[in-house]
Tab-separated table of C-alpha atoms in Angstrom:
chain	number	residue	atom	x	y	z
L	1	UNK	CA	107.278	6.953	42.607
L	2	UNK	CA	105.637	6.788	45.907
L	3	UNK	CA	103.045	4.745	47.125
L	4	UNK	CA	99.833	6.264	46.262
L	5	UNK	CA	101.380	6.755	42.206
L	6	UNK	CA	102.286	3.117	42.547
L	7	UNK	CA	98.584	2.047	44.010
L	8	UNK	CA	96.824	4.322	41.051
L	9	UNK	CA	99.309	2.720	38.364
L	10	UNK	CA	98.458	-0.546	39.464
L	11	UNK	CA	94.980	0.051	39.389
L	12	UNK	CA	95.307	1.383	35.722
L	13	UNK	CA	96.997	-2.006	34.727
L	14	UNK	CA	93.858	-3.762	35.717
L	15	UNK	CA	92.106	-2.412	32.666
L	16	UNK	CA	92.089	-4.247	29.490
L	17	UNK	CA	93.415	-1.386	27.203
L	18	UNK	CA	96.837	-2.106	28.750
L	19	UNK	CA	98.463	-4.897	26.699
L	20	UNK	CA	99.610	-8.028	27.912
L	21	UNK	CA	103.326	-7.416	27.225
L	22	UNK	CA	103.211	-3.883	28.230
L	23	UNK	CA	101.563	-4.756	31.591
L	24	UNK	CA	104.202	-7.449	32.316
L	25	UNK	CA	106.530	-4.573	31.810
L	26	UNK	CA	105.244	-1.910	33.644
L	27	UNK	CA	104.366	-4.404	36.409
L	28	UNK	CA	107.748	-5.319	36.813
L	29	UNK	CA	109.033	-1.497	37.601
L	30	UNK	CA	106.151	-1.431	39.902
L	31	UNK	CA	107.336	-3.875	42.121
L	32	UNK	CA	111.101	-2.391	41.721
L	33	UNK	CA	109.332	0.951	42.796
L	34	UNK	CA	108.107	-0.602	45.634
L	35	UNK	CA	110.886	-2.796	47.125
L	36	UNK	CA	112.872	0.849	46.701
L	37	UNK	CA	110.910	2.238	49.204
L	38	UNK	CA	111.018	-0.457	51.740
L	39	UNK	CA	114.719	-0.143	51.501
L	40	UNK	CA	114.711	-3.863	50.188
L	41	UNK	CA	117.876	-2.876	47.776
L	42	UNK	CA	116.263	-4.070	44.658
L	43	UNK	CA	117.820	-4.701	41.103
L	44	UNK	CA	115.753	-4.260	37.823
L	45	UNK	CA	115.222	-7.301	35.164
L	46	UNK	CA	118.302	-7.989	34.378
L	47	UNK	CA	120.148	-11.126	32.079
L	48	UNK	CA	123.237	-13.046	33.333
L	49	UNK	CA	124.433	-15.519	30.729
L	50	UNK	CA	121.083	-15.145	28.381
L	51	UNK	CA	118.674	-16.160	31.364
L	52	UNK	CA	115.948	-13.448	32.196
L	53	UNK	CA	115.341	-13.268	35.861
L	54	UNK	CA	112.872	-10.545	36.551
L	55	UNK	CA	114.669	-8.754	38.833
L	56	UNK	CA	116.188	-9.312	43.184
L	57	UNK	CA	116.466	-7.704	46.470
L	58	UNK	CA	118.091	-8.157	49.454
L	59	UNK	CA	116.814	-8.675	53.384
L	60	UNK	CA	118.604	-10.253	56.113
L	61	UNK	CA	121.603	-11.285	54.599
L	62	UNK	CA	119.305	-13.137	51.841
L	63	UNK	CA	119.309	-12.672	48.379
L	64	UNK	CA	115.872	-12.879	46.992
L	65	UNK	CA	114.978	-13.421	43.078
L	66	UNK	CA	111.900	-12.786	42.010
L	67	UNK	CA	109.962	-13.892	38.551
L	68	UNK	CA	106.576	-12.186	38.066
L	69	UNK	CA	103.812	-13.232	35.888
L	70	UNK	CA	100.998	-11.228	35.132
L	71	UNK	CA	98.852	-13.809	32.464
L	72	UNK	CA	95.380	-14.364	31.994
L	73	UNK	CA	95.942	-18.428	32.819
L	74	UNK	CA	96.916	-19.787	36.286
L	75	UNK	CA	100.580	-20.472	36.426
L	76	UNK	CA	101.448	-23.995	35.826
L	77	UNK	CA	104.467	-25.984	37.787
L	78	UNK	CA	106.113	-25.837	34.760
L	79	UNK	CA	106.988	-22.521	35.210
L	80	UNK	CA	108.029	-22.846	38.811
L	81	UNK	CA	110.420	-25.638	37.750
L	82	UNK	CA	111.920	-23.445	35.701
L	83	UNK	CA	112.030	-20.455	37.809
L	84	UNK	CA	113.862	-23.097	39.888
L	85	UNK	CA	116.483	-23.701	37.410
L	86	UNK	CA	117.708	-20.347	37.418
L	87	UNK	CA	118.085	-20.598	41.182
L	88	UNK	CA	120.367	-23.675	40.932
L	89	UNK	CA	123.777	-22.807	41.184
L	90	UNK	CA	123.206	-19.380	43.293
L	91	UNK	CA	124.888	-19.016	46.767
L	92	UNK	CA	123.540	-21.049	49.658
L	93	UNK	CA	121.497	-18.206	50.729
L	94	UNK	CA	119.692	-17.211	47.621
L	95	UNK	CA	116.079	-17.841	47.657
L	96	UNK	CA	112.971	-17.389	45.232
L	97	UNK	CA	110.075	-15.156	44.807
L	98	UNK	CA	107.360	-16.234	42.565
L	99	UNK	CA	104.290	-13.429	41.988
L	100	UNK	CA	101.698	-14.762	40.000
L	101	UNK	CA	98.392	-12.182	39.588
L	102	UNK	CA	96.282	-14.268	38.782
L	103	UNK	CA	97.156	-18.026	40.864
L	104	UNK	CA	98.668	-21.177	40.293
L	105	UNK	CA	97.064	-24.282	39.081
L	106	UNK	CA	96.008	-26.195	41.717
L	107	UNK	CA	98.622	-28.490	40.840
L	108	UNK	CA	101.621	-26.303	42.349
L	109	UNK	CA	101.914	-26.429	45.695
L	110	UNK	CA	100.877	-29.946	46.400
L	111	UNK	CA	104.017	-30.399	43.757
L	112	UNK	CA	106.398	-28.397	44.925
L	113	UNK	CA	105.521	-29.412	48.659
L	114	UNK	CA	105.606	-33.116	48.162
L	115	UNK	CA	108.019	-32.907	44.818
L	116	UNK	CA	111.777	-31.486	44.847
L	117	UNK	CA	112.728	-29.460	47.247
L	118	UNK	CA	112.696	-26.171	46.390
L	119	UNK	CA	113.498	-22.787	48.110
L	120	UNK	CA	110.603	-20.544	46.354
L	121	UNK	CA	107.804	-18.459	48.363
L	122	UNK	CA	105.198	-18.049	46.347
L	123	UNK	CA	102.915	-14.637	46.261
L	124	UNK	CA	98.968	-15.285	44.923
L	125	UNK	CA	95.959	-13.651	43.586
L	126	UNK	CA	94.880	-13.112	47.181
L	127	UNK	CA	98.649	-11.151	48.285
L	128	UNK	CA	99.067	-8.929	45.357
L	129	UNK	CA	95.894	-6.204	46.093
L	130	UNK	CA	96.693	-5.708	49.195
L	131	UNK	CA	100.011	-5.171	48.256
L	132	UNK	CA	99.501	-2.441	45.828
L	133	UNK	CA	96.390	-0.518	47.100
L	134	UNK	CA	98.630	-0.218	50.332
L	135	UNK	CA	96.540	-2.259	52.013
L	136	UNK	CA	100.360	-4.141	53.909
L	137	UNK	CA	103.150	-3.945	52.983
L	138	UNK	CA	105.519	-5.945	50.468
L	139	UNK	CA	107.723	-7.147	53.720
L	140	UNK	CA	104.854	-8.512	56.238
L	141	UNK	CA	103.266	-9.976	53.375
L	142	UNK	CA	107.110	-11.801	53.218
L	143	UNK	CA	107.591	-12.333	56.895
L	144	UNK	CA	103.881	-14.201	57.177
L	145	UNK	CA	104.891	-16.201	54.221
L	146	UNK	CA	108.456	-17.427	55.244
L	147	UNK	CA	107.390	-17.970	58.711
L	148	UNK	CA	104.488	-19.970	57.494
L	149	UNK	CA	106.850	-21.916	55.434
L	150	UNK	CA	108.993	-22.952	58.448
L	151	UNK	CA	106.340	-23.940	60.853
L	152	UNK	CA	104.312	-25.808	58.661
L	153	UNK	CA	105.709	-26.367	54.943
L	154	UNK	CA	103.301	-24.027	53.274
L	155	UNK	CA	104.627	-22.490	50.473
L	156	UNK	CA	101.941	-20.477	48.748
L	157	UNK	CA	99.926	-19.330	52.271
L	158	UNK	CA	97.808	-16.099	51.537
L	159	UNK	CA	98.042	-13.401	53.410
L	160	UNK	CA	94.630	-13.526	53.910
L	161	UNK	CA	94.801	-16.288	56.587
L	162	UNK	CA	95.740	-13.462	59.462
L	163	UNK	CA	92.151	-11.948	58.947
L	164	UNK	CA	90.341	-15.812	58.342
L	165	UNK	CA	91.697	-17.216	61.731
L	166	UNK	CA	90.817	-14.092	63.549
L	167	UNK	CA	87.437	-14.354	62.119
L	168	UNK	CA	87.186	-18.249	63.401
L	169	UNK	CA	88.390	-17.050	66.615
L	170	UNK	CA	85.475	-14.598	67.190
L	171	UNK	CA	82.472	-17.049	66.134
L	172	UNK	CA	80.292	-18.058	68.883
L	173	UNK	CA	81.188	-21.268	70.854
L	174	UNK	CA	78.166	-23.817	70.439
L	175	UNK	CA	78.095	-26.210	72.809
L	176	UNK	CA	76.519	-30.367	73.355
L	177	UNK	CA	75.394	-30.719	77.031
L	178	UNK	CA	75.847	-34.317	78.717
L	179	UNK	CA	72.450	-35.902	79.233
L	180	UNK	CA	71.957	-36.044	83.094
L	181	UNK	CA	71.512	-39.752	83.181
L	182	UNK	CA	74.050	-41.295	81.599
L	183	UNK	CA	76.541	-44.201	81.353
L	184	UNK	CA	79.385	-42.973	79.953
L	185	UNK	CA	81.609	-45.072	77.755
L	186	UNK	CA	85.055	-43.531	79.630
L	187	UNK	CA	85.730	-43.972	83.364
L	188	UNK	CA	85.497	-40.269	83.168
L	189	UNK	CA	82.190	-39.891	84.349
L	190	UNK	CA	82.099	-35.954	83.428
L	191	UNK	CA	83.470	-35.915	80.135
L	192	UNK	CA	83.840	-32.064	78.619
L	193	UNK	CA	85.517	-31.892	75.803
L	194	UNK	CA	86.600	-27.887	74.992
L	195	UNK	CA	87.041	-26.022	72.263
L	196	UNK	CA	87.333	-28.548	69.273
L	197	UNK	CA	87.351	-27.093	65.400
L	198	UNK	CA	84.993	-28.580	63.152
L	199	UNK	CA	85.815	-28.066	58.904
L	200	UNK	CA	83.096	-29.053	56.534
L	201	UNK	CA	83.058	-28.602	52.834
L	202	UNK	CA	79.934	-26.684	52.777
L	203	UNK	CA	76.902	-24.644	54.477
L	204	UNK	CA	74.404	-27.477	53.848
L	205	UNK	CA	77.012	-29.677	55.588
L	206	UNK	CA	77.244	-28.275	59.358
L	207	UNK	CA	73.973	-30.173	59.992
L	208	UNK	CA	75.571	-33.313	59.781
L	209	UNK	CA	77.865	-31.925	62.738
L	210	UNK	CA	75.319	-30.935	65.127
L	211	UNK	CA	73.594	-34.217	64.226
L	212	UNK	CA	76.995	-36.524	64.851
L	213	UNK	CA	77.435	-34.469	67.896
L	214	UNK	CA	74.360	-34.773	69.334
L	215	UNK	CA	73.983	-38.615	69.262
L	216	UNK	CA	77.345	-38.577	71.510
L	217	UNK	CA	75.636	-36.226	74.007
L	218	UNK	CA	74.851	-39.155	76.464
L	219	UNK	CA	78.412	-39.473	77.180
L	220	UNK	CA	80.096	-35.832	76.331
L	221	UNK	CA	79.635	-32.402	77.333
L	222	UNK	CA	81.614	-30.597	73.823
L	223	UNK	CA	82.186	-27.116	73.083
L	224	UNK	CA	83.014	-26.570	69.578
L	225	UNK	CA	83.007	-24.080	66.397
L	226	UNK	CA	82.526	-25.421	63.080
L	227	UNK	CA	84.030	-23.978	59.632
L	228	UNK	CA	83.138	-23.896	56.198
L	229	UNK	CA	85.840	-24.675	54.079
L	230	UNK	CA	83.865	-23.820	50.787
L	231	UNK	CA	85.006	-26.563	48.855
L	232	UNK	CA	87.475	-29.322	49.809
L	233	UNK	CA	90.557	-27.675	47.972
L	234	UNK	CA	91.061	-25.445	50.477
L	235	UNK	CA	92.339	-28.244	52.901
L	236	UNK	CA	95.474	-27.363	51.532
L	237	UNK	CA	94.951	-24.115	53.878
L	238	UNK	CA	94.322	-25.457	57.146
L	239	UNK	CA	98.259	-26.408	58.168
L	240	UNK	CA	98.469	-22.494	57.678
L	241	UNK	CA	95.408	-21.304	59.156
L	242	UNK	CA	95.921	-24.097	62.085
L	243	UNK	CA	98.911	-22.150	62.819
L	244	UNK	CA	97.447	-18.653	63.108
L	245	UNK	CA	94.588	-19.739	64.770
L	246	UNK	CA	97.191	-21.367	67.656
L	247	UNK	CA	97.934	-17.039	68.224
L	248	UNK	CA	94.369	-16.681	69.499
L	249	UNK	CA	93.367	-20.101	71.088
L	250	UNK	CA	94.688	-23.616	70.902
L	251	UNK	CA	91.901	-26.047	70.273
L	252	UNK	CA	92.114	-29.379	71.485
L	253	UNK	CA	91.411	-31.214	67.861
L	254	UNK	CA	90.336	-30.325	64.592
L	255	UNK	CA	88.250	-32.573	62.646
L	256	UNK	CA	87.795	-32.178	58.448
L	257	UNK	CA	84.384	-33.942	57.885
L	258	UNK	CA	84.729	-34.479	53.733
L	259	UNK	CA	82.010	-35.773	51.077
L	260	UNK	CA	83.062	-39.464	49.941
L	261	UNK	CA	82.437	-38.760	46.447
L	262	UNK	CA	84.788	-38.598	43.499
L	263	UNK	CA	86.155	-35.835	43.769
L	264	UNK	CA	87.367	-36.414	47.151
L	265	UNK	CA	88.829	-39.582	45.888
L	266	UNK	CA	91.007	-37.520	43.190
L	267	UNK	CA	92.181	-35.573	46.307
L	268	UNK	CA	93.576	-38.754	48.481
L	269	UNK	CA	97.087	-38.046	48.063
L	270	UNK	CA	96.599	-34.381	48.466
L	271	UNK	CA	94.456	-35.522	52.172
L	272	UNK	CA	97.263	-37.671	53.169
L	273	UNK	CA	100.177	-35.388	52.713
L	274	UNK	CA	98.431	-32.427	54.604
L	275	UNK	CA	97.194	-34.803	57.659
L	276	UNK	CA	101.025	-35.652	57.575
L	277	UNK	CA	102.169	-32.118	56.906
L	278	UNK	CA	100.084	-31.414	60.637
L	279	UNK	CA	101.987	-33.745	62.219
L	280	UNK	CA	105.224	-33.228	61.262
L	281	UNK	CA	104.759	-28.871	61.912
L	282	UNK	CA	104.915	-27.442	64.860
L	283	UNK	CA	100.882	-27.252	65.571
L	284	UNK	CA	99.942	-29.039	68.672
L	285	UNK	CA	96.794	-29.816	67.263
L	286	UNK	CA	95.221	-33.824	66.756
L	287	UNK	CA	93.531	-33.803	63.410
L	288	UNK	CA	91.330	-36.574	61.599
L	289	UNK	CA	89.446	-36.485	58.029
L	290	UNK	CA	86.236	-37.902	57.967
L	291	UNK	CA	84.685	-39.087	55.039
L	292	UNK	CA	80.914	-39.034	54.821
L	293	UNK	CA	78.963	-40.846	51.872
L	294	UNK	CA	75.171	-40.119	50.686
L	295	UNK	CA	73.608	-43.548	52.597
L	296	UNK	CA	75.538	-42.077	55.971
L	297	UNK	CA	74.128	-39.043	55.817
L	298	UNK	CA	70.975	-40.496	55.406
L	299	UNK	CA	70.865	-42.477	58.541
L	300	UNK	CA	72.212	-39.603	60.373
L	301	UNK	CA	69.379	-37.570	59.586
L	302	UNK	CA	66.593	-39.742	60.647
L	303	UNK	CA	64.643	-39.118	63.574
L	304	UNK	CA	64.062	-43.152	63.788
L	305	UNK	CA	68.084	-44.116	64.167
L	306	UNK	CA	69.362	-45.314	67.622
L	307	UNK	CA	72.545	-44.698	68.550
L	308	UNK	CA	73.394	-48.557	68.633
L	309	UNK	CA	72.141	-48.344	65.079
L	310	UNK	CA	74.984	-46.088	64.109
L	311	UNK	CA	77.841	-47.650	66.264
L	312	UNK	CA	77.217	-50.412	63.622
L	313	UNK	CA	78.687	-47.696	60.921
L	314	UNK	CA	81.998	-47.352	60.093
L	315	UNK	CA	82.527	-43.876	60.153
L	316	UNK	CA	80.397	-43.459	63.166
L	317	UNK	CA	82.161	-45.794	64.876
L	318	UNK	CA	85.568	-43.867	63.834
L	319	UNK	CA	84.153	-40.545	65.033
L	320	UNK	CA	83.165	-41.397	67.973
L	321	UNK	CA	86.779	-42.988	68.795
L	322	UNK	CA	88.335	-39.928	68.110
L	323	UNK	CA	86.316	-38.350	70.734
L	324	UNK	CA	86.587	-40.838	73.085
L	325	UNK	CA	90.663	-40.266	72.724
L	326	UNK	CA	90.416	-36.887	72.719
L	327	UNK	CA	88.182	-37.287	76.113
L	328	UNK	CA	90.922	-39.621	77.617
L	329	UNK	CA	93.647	-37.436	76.947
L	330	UNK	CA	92.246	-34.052	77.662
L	331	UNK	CA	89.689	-34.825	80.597
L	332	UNK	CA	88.322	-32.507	83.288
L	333	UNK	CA	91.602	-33.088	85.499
L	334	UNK	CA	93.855	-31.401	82.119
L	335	UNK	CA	94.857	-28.376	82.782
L	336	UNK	CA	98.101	-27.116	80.225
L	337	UNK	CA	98.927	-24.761	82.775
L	338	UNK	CA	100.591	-27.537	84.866
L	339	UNK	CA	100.205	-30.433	82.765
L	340	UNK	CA	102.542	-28.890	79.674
L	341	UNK	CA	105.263	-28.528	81.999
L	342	UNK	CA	104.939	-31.511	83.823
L	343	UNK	CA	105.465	-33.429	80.496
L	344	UNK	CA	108.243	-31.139	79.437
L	345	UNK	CA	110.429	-31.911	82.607
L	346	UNK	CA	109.790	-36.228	81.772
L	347	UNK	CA	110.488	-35.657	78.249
L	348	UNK	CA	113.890	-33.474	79.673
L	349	UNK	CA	114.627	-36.369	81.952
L	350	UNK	CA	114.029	-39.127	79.295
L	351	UNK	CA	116.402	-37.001	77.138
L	352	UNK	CA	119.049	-37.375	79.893
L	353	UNK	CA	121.470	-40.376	81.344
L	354	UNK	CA	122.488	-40.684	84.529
L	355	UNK	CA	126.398	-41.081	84.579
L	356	UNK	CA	126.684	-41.938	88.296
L	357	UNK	CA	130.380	-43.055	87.577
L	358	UNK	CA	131.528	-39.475	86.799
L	359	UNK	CA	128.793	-37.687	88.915
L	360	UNK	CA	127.094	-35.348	85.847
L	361	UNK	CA	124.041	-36.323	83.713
L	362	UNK	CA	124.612	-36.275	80.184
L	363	UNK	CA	122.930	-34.775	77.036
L	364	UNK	CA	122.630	-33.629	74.194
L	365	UNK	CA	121.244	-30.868	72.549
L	366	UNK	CA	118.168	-31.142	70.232
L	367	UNK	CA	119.249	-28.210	67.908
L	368	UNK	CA	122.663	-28.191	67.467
L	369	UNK	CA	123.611	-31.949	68.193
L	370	UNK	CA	126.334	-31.177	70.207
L	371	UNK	CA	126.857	-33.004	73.650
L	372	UNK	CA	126.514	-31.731	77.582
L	373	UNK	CA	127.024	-32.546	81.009
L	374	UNK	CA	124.433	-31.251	83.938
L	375	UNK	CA	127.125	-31.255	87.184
L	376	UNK	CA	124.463	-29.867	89.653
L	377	UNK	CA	120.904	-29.752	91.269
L	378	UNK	CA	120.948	-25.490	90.127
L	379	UNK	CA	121.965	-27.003	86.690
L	380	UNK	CA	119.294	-29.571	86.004
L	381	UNK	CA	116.536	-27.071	87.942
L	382	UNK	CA	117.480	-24.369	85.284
L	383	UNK	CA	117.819	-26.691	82.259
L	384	UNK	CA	114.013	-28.161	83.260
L	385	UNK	CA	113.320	-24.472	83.717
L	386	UNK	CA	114.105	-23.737	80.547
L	387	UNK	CA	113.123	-26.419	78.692
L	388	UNK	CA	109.580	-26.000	80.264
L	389	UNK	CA	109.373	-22.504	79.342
L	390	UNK	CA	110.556	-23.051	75.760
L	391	UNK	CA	107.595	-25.863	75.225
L	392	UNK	CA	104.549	-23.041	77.009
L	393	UNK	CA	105.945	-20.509	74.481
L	394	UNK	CA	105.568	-23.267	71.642
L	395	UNK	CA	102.069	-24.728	72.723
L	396	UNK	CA	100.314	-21.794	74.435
L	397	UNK	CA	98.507	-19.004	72.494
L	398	UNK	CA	100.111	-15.949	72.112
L	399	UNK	CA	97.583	-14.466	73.904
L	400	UNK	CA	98.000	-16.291	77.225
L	401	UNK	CA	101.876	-15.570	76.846
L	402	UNK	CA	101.772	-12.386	76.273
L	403	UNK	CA	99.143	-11.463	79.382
L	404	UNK	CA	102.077	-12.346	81.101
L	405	UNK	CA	105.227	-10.975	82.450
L	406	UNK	CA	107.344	-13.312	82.460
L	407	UNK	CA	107.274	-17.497	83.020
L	408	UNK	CA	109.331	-19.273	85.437
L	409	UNK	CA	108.467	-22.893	86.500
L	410	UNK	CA	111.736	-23.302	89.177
L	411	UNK	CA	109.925	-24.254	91.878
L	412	UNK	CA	107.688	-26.815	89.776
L	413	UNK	CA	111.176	-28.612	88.259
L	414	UNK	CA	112.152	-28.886	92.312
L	415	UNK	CA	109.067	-30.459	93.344
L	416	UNK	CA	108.759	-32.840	89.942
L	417	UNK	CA	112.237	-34.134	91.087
L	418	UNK	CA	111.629	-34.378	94.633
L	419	UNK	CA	108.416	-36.394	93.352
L	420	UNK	CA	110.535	-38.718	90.987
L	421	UNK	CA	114.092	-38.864	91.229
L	422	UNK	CA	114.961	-38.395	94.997
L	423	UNK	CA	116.687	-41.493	94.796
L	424	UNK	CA	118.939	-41.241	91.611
L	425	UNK	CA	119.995	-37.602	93.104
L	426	UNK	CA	121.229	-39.380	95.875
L	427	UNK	CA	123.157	-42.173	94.226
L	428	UNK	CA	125.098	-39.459	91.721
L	429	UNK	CA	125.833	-37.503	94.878
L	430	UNK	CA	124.409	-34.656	95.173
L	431	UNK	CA	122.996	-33.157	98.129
L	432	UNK	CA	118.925	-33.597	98.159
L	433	UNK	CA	118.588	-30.625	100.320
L	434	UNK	CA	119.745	-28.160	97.496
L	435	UNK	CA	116.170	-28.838	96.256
């Protein structure tokens, strides 16, 4: 079966003449079909010791089984869990595939996330189509997925995302000009603030942006694109989308403005563990929620409120501190062209000790724990070197990487240790004119 029979039988299964139990079945070859021809070595359903498991395939040294579901309902954790115990007890490097047709309860990921730890990818409503009308194929769809899963901990990111943070990339940059006359809160007295990401719940929300960032416009000069999330669910996207977005330009915040109502309330936990699921992934990114009742918006939205009026407000008072941090930290004098570096070689150095007894510095090595000595000037200029180059590659775009050939910050790591530890060069004894 090739790939146009397999797009026109999946297609057919869509009807409701196919039964459910038949269309379970014939889904199941489908996928075997397909796997076959992306030389994924798959095996058919198959039952070891009187447990069904759907069928497996193998990439990269992994072994992959996979449970499909093709049922009117969304898939409950139940079923996940369960999935999960026929993993248990597999080699170290066997992993799980869950397809479910038609979703997950909401329920799932948040679950298996913050629950047990589990080794299950899990394939949506929004991956299968594409899938089978050979829209991508089975193994990008598996590569986005696993790499979303180890930078940020998302486990059921759609495939989707790719074409969503393009999109957000491409919308037009509206901007909140710094009133000539001002007095600004900061001893920054030109305070631009670039490219932050605004996420509201809905269309009739972005209003209360503009409005929040226009009564800041005495001290700020903000460029900024706002979102709609289309319903506050889908903040259990943004770690995901964060992280695509980074591949096309790296905002300086993100802020999530949410209705206070009650059914934000029944989402608190869900809130918390995503705000701490951005900090813990590798996004360089500053988020904050916001919660916004009905009297707020009301004073927001009338001509008649002074700004003093609204620094009496709570959440006024906690927007406007974020900005104000943000402005401290990322002020007109920030440049991450030469300010990334710089704070990769003192976070190198503040990894290091000075063992002037022996005459090396020692270390040791984030990834593999293991311990090492720097015996030279050429040694700690390369390791800073490195070091500095890994961090660009981790916090720049991919677009500003790849415009360029190659990255090299030697001279920088001389002159930052000219700059700052002359002296301790000296006392270990090395020569200071090998820098």
């Amino acid at each position: 079966m090739n790939k146009d029979e397999i797009k026109k039988a999946y297609n057919k299964l869509l009807s409701d003449k196919v039964s459910p139990q038949k269309r379970g079945y014939e889904f199941e070859v489908l996928i075997n079909s397909l796997l076959s021809i992306e030389n994924l070595e798959p095996k058919a359903s198959y039952k070891p010791m009187g447990e069904q498991i759907d069928g497996s395939f193998f990439w990269q040294g992994q072994t992959f089984l996979l449970e499909a579901k093709w049922v009117k309902d969304k898939v409950p954790v139940s079923s996940i869990y369960s999935f999960k115990g026929k993993l248990d007890g597999k080699f170290h490097t066997t992993s799980g595939i869950f397809i479910a047709v038609n979703g997950y309860s909401k329920d799932v990921e948040d679950a298996l996330r913050f629950g047990k730890a589990l080794n299950i990818i899990l394939f949506n409503e929004l991956d299968i189509p594409p899938i089978f009308n050979n829209e991508v194929s089975f193994l990008d769809v598996l590569k986005f997925k696993l790499r979303e899963a180890g930078d940020t901990g998302s486990l059921n990111a759609s495939y989707d995302l790719k074409q969503k943070a393009k999109r957000i990339s491409q919308l037009s940059t509206e901007f909140i000009s710094m009133h000539p006359n001002n007095n600004s809160k900061s001893s920054n007295q030109n305070i631009l603030i670039d490219d932050l990401l605004v996420f509201v719940e809905g269309l009739s929300d972005i209003w209360i942006v503009r409005n929040l960032l226009e009564q800041i416009k005495e001290h700020y000069s903000l460029s900024y694109k706002i979102e709609v999330l289309q319903g506050a669910g889908n903040v259990r996207q943004l770690p995901s989308l964060l992280n695509i977005y980074g591949e096309y330009e790296q905002p300086k915040a993100v802020i999530v403005i949410l209705d206070d109502d009650q059914a934000t309330l029944e989402m608190e936990s869900i809130i918390k563990n995503v705000s701490e699921q951005l900090e813990k992934s590798s996004i360089p990114i500053k988020p904050m929620f916001l919660f916004i009742g009905e009297n707020f918006k009301n004073i927001i939205s009338s001509n008649d409120t002074t700004l003093e009026q609204l620094r009496n407000e709570s959440t006024f008072e906690r927007f406007e501190n974020f900005i104000w941090e943000i402005a401290e930290e990322y002020h007109d004098y920030y440049d991450p062209e030469t300010s990334i570096p710089d704070e990769s070689f003192k976070g190198s150095m503040d990894n290091l000790t000075w063992n002037y007894e022996d005459g090396v510095l020692d270390g040791t090595d984030e990834y593999t724990g293991h311990p090492f000595e720097i015996k030279s000037i050429e040694d700690l200029v390369e390791h800073l070197n490195e070091e500095a180059i890994r961090t660009m590659h981790g916090e720049m775009p991919i677009s500003w990487i790849n415009e360029r050939e190659y990255l090299d910050y030697d001279i920088e790591a001389r002159e930052f240790l000219i700059e700052n530890y002359i002296e301790n060069i000296k006392k270990i004894g090395w020569n200071e004119n090998d820098l």
